[in-house]
Amino acid sequence: MLLRHRFLTLQTASLFSSSSFSSSSVLPFSLDFRKPFSHTIQQTPNLSSSTTRHVHASAAKDSKPAISETAKFVKKALFVPPGVEPDLVTEDMILPGSNIVLGPYAGHSQIKQVEFVKSSAKPKDCPKDALPEFAILGRSNVGKSSLINALVRKKEVVLTSKKPGKTQLINHFLVNKNWYIVDLPGYGFANAPESTRMDWSSFTKGYFLNRETLVAVLLLVDASIPPRKIDLDCANWLGRNNIPMTFVFTKCDKMKASKGIRPDENIKNFQEIIRENYREPPPWIMTSSVTGLGRDELLLHMSQLRNYWDN
Ligand SMILES: Nc1nc2c(ncn2[C@@H]2O[C@H](COP(=O)(O)OP(=O)(O)OP(=O)(O)O)[C@@H](O)[C@H]2O)c(=O)[nH]1
Ligand SMILES: [Mg+2]
């Protein structure tokens, strides 16, 4: 059994209902922590979900201020990690700009040291030292390499480019000598025919399916453009294959986004689709590699996933 299944598993549920994503082969999924930490929110959340009520009730009981705009924006579809009782979630446990509740497994999160280890052309060539790792996945040009540079606070640890397709190999970066960040090739080149767009999977498919040390995939989604089918197709593929993931919205600094739609609106629209199709909400977080938005929060989230995985 893959080690990552000790941490969390994505489960398939009923068929997609959204017409834009309807396909007989497309299945939604939900997050489901395995025992002994099975504190998931049970039903499809909406504005009046059980979690919301818990947040409100808890805040009222403790005479805390009313729920913040951020928490409202989260739309009450919280990601509750292992070790947290959903009934006891309070607003101050939610990471700003995300739906992620911080739990007891969160720990040391800052990056003190990072070193490039290797580029692998094939999944079987990846490091074999069994350290936990996070894969950075997303459409070409979404900002994968930039996010890694922002996380490690180095400008050029990873090459970035205006030209899509810069990252061609599986690149392993060792952090603090005990976990990896993995930069992957992007999928969905603009202008490429649909048939070749998902070719990334033939390259990285083996990696996702066989990498036992994969704690989670950070699936990057560009918040400066409206939701793309290919991103949801990718999320769906990961879900069907029980690969844990976190949605990381990038380019949230681009407030003058294309087509006059702002990042927060794009994210809300994306959330609407997610909420329609997922029984349990995956964790998601807003980031900007330009301003550093979400950096520390994402690292904290990664620390709780990693520490639980290590446990
Ligand atoms: N404004 C803004 N631009 C960004 C951000 N992140 C990345 N970019 C820009 O987006 C472009 C692509 O960034 P990369 O980090 O190279 O994207 P990538 O996903 O690694 O691309 P591939 O390796 O080709 O798949 C570059 O011009 C970056 O400067 C961000 O948070 N805000
Ligand atoms: Mg790149």
Tab-separated table of C-alpha atoms and ligand atoms in Angstrom:
chain	number	residue	atom	x	y	z
A	1	MET	CA	0.000	0.000	0.000
A	2	LEU	CA	1.250	3.431	-0.823
A	3	LEU	CA	2.482	5.291	2.204
A	4	ARG	CA	0.549	8.392	1.341
A	5	HIS	CA	-2.674	6.533	1.903
A	6	ARG	CA	-1.816	6.633	5.569
A	7	PHE	CA	-2.419	10.322	5.454
A	8	LEU	CA	-5.416	10.980	3.356
A	9	THR	CA	-7.254	9.573	0.451
A	10	LEU	CA	-9.389	11.132	-2.178
A	11	GLN	CA	-12.503	9.194	-2.860
A	12	THR	CA	-14.713	9.157	-5.863
A	13	ALA	CA	-18.359	9.992	-5.414
A	14	SER	CA	-21.176	10.670	-7.846
A	15	LEU	CA	-20.869	11.917	-11.410
A	16	PHE	CA	-20.106	15.509	-12.221
A	17	SER	CA	-23.272	17.475	-12.552
A	18	SER	CA	-21.837	20.602	-14.120
A	19	SER	CA	-22.572	20.625	-17.824
A	20	SER	CA	-19.207	22.153	-18.631
A	21	PHE	CA	-17.464	19.223	-17.026
A	22	SER	CA	-19.890	16.472	-17.754
A	23	SER	CA	-18.253	13.327	-18.970
A	24	SER	CA	-18.975	9.747	-18.172
A	25	SER	CA	-15.339	9.195	-17.282
A	26	VAL	CA	-15.202	12.202	-15.002
A	27	LEU	CA	-15.750	11.542	-11.344
A	28	PRO	CA	-15.658	13.941	-8.449
A	29	PHE	CA	-14.046	13.080	-5.186
A	30	SER	CA	-13.805	14.095	-1.608
A	31	LEU	CA	-11.235	14.223	1.096
A	32	ASP	CA	-11.393	11.546	3.668
A	33	PHE	CA	-8.872	11.237	6.450
A	34	ARG	CA	-8.263	7.678	7.453
A	35	LYS	CA	-8.403	6.478	11.025
A	36	PRO	CA	-7.581	7.479	13.656
A	37	PHE	CA	-8.227	10.968	12.328
A	38	SER	CA	-11.616	10.849	10.681
A	39	HIS	CA	-12.855	14.320	11.493
A	40	THR	CA	-13.971	15.284	8.038
A	41	ILE	CA	-16.964	17.457	7.395
A	42	GLN	CA	-19.632	15.038	6.373
A	43	GLN	CA	-21.791	16.790	3.821
A	44	THR	CA	-21.315	18.952	0.790
A	45	PRO	CA	-20.773	22.326	2.379
A	46	ASN	CA	-22.623	25.440	1.395
A	47	LEU	CA	-23.137	28.803	3.017
A	48	SER	CA	-25.006	27.279	5.903
A	49	SER	CA	-22.933	24.154	6.299
A	50	SER	CA	-22.312	22.526	9.611
A	51	THR	CA	-18.788	23.875	9.708
A	52	THR	CA	-19.980	27.410	9.305
A	53	ARG	CA	-22.358	27.024	12.121
A	54	HIS	CA	-19.598	25.616	14.252
A	55	VAL	CA	-17.412	28.604	13.505
A	56	HIS	CA	-20.231	30.972	14.338
A	57	ALA	CA	-21.273	29.090	17.436
A	58	SER	CA	-17.757	28.839	18.685
A	59	ALA	CA	-17.068	32.502	18.073
A	60	ALA	CA	-20.242	33.467	19.881
A	61	LYS	CA	-19.501	31.252	22.825
A	62	ASP	CA	-16.056	32.755	23.260
A	63	SER	CA	-17.337	36.322	22.738
A	64	LYS	CA	-15.018	36.710	19.776
A	65	PRO	CA	-15.640	39.244	17.006
A	66	ALA	CA	-18.046	38.290	14.239
A	67	ILE	CA	-16.721	36.132	11.438
A	68	SER	CA	-14.348	38.039	9.139
A	69	GLU	CA	-14.684	38.765	5.457
A	70	THR	CA	-11.966	36.233	4.738
A	71	ALA	CA	-13.806	33.546	6.591
A	72	LYS	CA	-16.999	34.481	4.745
A	73	PHE	CA	-15.146	34.259	1.470
A	74	VAL	CA	-14.027	30.775	2.367
A	75	LYS	CA	-17.707	29.989	1.962
A	76	LYS	CA	-17.595	27.693	4.892
A	77	ALA	CA	-16.107	24.790	3.030
A	78	LEU	CA	-13.263	24.254	5.403
A	79	PHE	CA	-10.442	21.794	5.175
A	80	VAL	CA	-10.153	20.334	8.661
A	81	PRO	CA	-6.852	18.531	9.214
A	82	PRO	CA	-6.113	15.518	11.390
A	83	GLY	CA	-6.278	16.144	15.098
A	84	VAL	CA	-8.893	18.895	14.852
A	85	GLU	CA	-12.441	18.406	16.023
A	86	PRO	CA	-14.668	20.209	13.477
A	87	ASP	CA	-17.011	21.302	16.251
A	88	LEU	CA	-14.174	23.209	17.879
A	89	VAL	CA	-12.905	25.127	14.843
A	90	THR	CA	-12.711	28.849	15.473
A	91	GLU	CA	-12.014	31.649	13.049
A	92	ASP	CA	-8.485	32.208	14.259
A	93	MET	CA	-7.596	28.642	13.274
A	94	ILE	CA	-8.276	29.360	9.576
A	95	LEU	CA	-5.250	30.388	7.560
A	96	PRO	CA	-5.890	33.794	5.935
A	97	GLY	CA	-6.775	33.645	2.254
A	98	SER	CA	-7.594	29.959	2.390
A	99	ASN	CA	-10.105	27.392	3.603
A	100	ILE	CA	-7.406	25.613	5.591
A	101	VAL	CA	-7.721	25.026	9.309
A	102	LEU	CA	-4.422	24.854	11.142
A	103	GLY	CA	-4.156	21.837	13.397
A	104	PRO	CA	-1.781	20.372	15.958
A	105	TYR	CA	0.493	18.832	13.346
A	106	ALA	CA	1.588	22.227	12.045
A	107	GLY	CA	5.128	22.882	13.124
A	108	HIS	CA	8.386	24.328	11.960
A	109	SER	CA	7.651	25.589	8.481
A	110	GLN	CA	10.358	28.029	7.451
A	111	ILE	CA	12.874	27.085	4.810
A	112	LYS	CA	16.443	27.474	5.985
A	113	GLN	CA	18.219	25.644	3.279
A	114	VAL	CA	17.432	24.407	-0.191
A	115	GLU	CA	19.542	22.572	-2.669
A	116	PHE	CA	18.871	21.315	-6.152
A	117	VAL	CA	19.351	17.557	-6.161
A	118	LYS	CA	18.594	16.315	-9.642
A	119	SER	CA	16.501	16.466	-12.781
A	120	SER	CA	14.916	13.181	-13.749
A	121	ALA	CA	13.706	12.333	-17.218
A	122	LYS	CA	11.768	9.341	-15.930
A	123	PRO	CA	9.924	8.711	-12.683
A	124	LYS	CA	12.178	5.757	-11.949
A	125	ASP	CA	15.199	8.076	-11.899
A	126	CYS	CA	13.835	10.168	-9.004
A	127	PRO	CA	15.653	10.201	-5.612
A	128	LYS	CA	15.253	7.011	-3.633
A	129	ASP	CA	15.924	8.229	-0.103
A	130	ALA	CA	12.270	7.996	0.979
A	131	LEU	CA	11.971	11.601	2.151
A	132	PRO	CA	8.492	13.140	1.900
A	133	GLU	CA	7.801	15.403	-1.057
A	134	PHE	CA	5.337	17.896	-2.512
A	135	ALA	CA	4.844	18.062	-6.263
A	136	ILE	CA	4.125	21.406	-7.886
A	137	LEU	CA	1.716	20.858	-10.772
A	138	GLY	CA	-0.222	23.145	-13.045
A	139	ARG	CA	-0.803	24.534	-16.475
A	140	SER	CA	2.196	25.739	-18.350
A	141	ASN	CA	3.042	29.316	-17.305
A	142	VAL	CA	0.775	29.195	-14.228
A	143	GLY	CA	3.733	30.119	-12.001
A	144	LYS	CA	5.046	26.810	-10.679
A	145	SER	CA	8.711	27.720	-10.784
A	146	SER	CA	7.970	31.212	-9.468
A	147	LEU	CA	6.089	29.763	-6.511
A	148	ILE	CA	9.016	27.528	-5.648
A	149	ASN	CA	11.370	30.505	-5.796
A	150	ALA	CA	8.990	32.445	-3.544
A	151	LEU	CA	8.701	29.589	-1.058
A	152	VAL	CA	12.444	29.158	-0.761
A	153	ARG	CA	13.044	32.925	-1.014
A	154	LYS	CA	15.570	32.600	-3.768
A	155	LYS	CA	15.199	34.354	-7.057
A	156	GLU	CA	16.728	31.777	-9.267
A	157	VAL	CA	16.698	28.415	-7.574
A	158	VAL	CA	14.285	27.414	-10.336
A	159	LEU	CA	14.259	28.849	-13.839
A	160	THR	CA	11.196	30.843	-14.772
A	161	SER	CA	10.259	32.004	-18.217
A	162	LYS	CA	7.659	33.933	-20.125
A	163	LYS	CA	7.866	31.165	-22.653
A	164	PRO	CA	5.614	28.253	-21.634
A	165	GLY	CA	7.246	24.872	-21.286
A	166	LYS	CA	10.456	25.924	-19.631
A	167	THR	CA	10.361	23.108	-17.113
A	168	GLN	CA	10.763	19.828	-18.988
A	169	LEU	CA	11.969	17.408	-16.346
A	170	ILE	CA	11.056	16.260	-12.853
A	171	ASN	CA	13.238	18.507	-10.698
A	172	HIS	CA	13.898	17.638	-7.054
A	173	PHE	CA	14.837	20.344	-4.536
A	174	LEU	CA	15.848	19.214	-1.063
A	175	VAL	CA	14.583	21.495	1.699
A	176	ASN	CA	16.188	21.666	5.158
A	177	LYS	CA	17.763	18.335	4.283
A	178	ASN	CA	14.557	16.492	5.099
A	179	TRP	CA	11.864	17.003	2.485
A	180	TYR	CA	11.517	17.725	-1.209
A	181	ILE	CA	9.767	20.229	-3.397
A	182	VAL	CA	9.343	18.849	-6.905
A	183	ASP	CA	8.992	21.097	-9.942
A	184	LEU	CA	7.104	19.351	-12.728
A	185	PRO	CA	6.544	20.155	-16.395
A	186	GLY	CA	3.377	22.133	-17.053
A	187	TYR	CA	0.380	20.760	-18.871
A	188	GLY	CA	-1.954	22.390	-21.363
A	189	PHE	CA	0.231	24.495	-23.564
A	190	ALA	CA	-1.746	27.374	-24.962
A	191	ASN	CA	-2.593	26.810	-28.632
A	192	ALA	CA	-1.880	23.084	-28.488
A	193	PRO	CA	-4.664	20.799	-29.703
A	194	GLU	CA	-6.670	19.159	-26.935
A	195	SER	CA	-5.288	15.725	-27.782
A	196	THR	CA	-1.724	16.762	-27.041
A	197	ARG	CA	-2.552	18.926	-24.050
A	198	MET	CA	-2.796	16.086	-21.611
A	199	ASP	CA	0.338	14.454	-22.922
A	200	TRP	CA	1.962	15.616	-19.721
A	201	SER	CA	0.358	12.633	-18.103
A	202	SER	CA	2.333	10.157	-20.152
A	203	PHE	CA	5.432	11.799	-18.727
A	204	THR	CA	4.319	12.395	-15.159
A	205	LYS	CA	1.580	9.797	-14.820
A	206	GLY	CA	4.026	7.179	-13.625
A	207	TYR	CA	5.403	9.630	-11.115
A	208	PHE	CA	2.012	10.330	-9.532
A	209	LEU	CA	0.891	6.741	-9.546
A	210	ASN	CA	4.041	5.223	-8.142
A	211	ARG	CA	5.701	7.834	-5.970
A	212	GLU	CA	5.160	6.464	-2.480
A	213	THR	CA	6.774	9.468	-0.801
A	214	LEU	CA	4.373	11.974	-2.356
A	215	VAL	CA	2.643	13.755	0.551
A	216	ALA	CA	0.475	15.936	-1.671
A	217	VAL	CA	0.279	17.638	-5.036
A	218	LEU	CA	0.035	21.402	-5.012
A	219	LEU	CA	-2.191	21.999	-8.033
A	220	LEU	CA	-1.604	25.568	-9.165
A	221	VAL	CA	-4.470	27.478	-10.736
A	222	ASP	CA	-4.076	30.941	-12.260
A	223	ALA	CA	-6.409	33.277	-10.372
A	224	SER	CA	-6.020	36.028	-12.959
A	225	ILE	CA	-8.071	34.147	-15.537
A	226	PRO	CA	-11.481	32.454	-15.401
A	227	PRO	CA	-11.586	28.762	-14.430
A	228	ARG	CA	-10.235	26.447	-17.107
A	229	LYS	CA	-11.642	23.058	-17.917
A	230	ILE	CA	-8.194	21.573	-18.184
A	231	ASP	CA	-7.399	22.453	-14.553
A	232	LEU	CA	-10.547	20.742	-13.363
A	233	ASP	CA	-9.844	17.777	-15.612
A	234	CYS	CA	-6.415	17.551	-14.035
A	235	ALA	CA	-7.852	17.766	-10.521
A	236	ASN	CA	-10.276	15.078	-11.483
A	237	TRP	CA	-7.538	12.815	-12.761
A	238	LEU	CA	-5.666	13.214	-9.476
A	239	GLY	CA	-8.842	12.535	-7.540
A	240	ARG	CA	-9.704	9.414	-9.441
A	241	ASN	CA	-6.232	8.153	-8.727
A	242	ASN	CA	-6.393	8.941	-4.993
A	243	ILE	CA	-3.644	11.536	-5.110
A	244	PRO	CA	-4.040	14.087	-2.300
A	245	MET	CA	-3.934	17.699	-3.451
A	246	THR	CA	-4.150	21.309	-2.430
A	247	PHE	CA	-5.357	24.008	-4.845
A	248	VAL	CA	-2.883	26.882	-4.878
A	249	PHE	CA	-4.256	29.967	-6.630
A	250	THR	CA	-1.424	31.938	-8.222
A	251	LYS	CA	-1.024	35.508	-9.492
A	252	CYS	CA	-3.484	36.886	-6.930
A	253	ASP	CA	-1.652	40.222	-7.173
A	254	LYS	CA	-2.975	40.772	-10.697
A	255	MET	CA	-5.988	42.796	-9.725
A	256	LYS	CA	-6.408	44.135	-13.245
A	257	ALA	CA	-6.934	40.704	-14.607
A	258	SER	CA	-7.973	39.724	-18.082
A	259	LYS	CA	-11.558	40.151	-19.241
A	260	GLY	CA	-12.188	42.485	-16.336
A	261	ILE	CA	-12.647	39.636	-13.900
A	262	ARG	CA	-10.659	39.995	-10.714
A	263	PRO	CA	-8.744	37.136	-9.082
A	264	ASP	CA	-11.111	36.927	-6.142
A	265	GLU	CA	-14.051	36.565	-8.520
A	266	ASN	CA	-12.236	33.903	-10.532
A	267	ILE	CA	-11.463	32.044	-7.340
A	268	LYS	CA	-15.060	32.272	-6.221
A	269	ASN	CA	-16.192	30.938	-9.581
A	270	PHE	CA	-13.676	28.136	-9.315
A	271	GLN	CA	-14.953	27.393	-5.824
A	272	GLU	CA	-18.505	27.223	-7.116
A	273	ILE	CA	-17.474	24.493	-9.524
A	274	ILE	CA	-15.504	22.702	-6.851
A	275	ARG	CA	-18.414	22.873	-4.455
A	276	GLU	CA	-20.795	21.491	-7.033
A	277	ASN	CA	-18.621	18.571	-7.789
A	278	TYR	CA	-16.833	17.624	-4.629
A	279	ARG	CA	-18.436	16.055	-1.631
A	280	GLU	CA	-15.654	17.387	0.577
A	281	PRO	CA	-13.675	20.498	-0.262
A	282	PRO	CA	-9.985	20.075	-0.951
A	283	PRO	CA	-7.722	22.608	0.762
A	284	TRP	CA	-7.100	25.792	-1.237
A	285	ILE	CA	-5.047	28.925	-0.719
A	286	MET	CA	-4.434	32.267	-2.460
A	287	THR	CA	-0.849	33.190	-3.304
A	288	SER	CA	1.298	35.651	-5.200
A	289	SER	CA	4.917	35.034	-5.990
A	290	VAL	CA	5.308	38.774	-6.582
A	291	THR	CA	4.008	40.061	-3.234
A	292	GLY	CA	4.607	36.946	-1.135
A	293	LEU	CA	0.900	36.619	-0.369
A	294	GLY	CA	0.094	33.225	1.129
A	295	ARG	CA	3.708	32.121	1.347
A	296	ASP	CA	3.926	31.600	5.110
A	297	GLU	CA	0.431	30.178	5.256
A	298	LEU	CA	1.176	27.654	2.524
A	299	LEU	CA	4.362	26.602	4.290
A	300	LEU	CA	2.422	26.072	7.524
A	301	HIS	CA	-0.133	23.977	5.705
A	302	MET	CA	2.640	21.932	4.121
A	303	SER	CA	4.198	21.435	7.556
A	304	GLN	CA	1.020	19.947	8.957
A	305	LEU	CA	0.618	17.612	5.994
A	306	ARG	CA	4.259	16.617	6.223
A	307	ASN	CA	4.330	16.109	9.979
A	308	TYR	CA	1.268	13.949	9.882
A	309	TRP	CA	2.727	11.938	7.024
A	310	ASP	CA	5.964	11.508	9.022
A	311	ASN	CA	4.033	10.417	12.067
B	1	LIG	N1	2.039	38.905	-11.550
B	1	LIG	C1	2.489	37.671	-11.320
B	1	LIG	N2	3.180	37.010	-12.263
B	1	LIG	C2	3.635	35.762	-11.982
B	1	LIG	C3	3.389	35.149	-10.725
B	1	LIG	N3	3.929	33.907	-10.750
B	1	LIG	C4	4.510	33.778	-11.961
B	1	LIG	N4	4.341	34.878	-12.710
B	1	LIG	C5	4.835	35.085	-14.093
B	1	LIG	O1	4.287	34.083	-14.933
B	1	LIG	C6	5.251	33.623	-15.900
B	1	LIG	C7	5.449	32.119	-15.801
B	1	LIG	O2	6.024	31.797	-14.551
B	1	LIG	P1	6.790	30.407	-14.310
B	1	LIG	O3	7.050	30.350	-12.849
B	1	LIG	O4	7.939	30.257	-15.241
B	1	LIG	O5	5.658	29.392	-14.744
B	1	LIG	P2	5.756	27.786	-14.806
B	1	LIG	O6	4.418	27.299	-14.344
B	1	LIG	O7	6.946	27.299	-14.059
B	1	LIG	O8	5.902	27.547	-16.356
B	1	LIG	P3	6.447	26.218	-17.094
B	1	LIG	O9	7.704	25.790	-16.418
B	1	LIG	O10	6.646	26.707	-18.483
B	1	LIG	O11	5.362	25.193	-17.016
B	1	LIG	C8	6.523	34.422	-15.620
B	1	LIG	O12	6.526	35.535	-16.498
B	1	LIG	C9	6.343	34.878	-14.173
B	1	LIG	O13	7.038	36.070	-13.898
B	1	LIG	C10	2.646	35.888	-9.738
B	1	LIG	O14	2.366	35.440	-8.600
B	1	LIG	N5	2.229	37.142	-10.091
B	2	MG	MG	8.564	26.073	-14.614
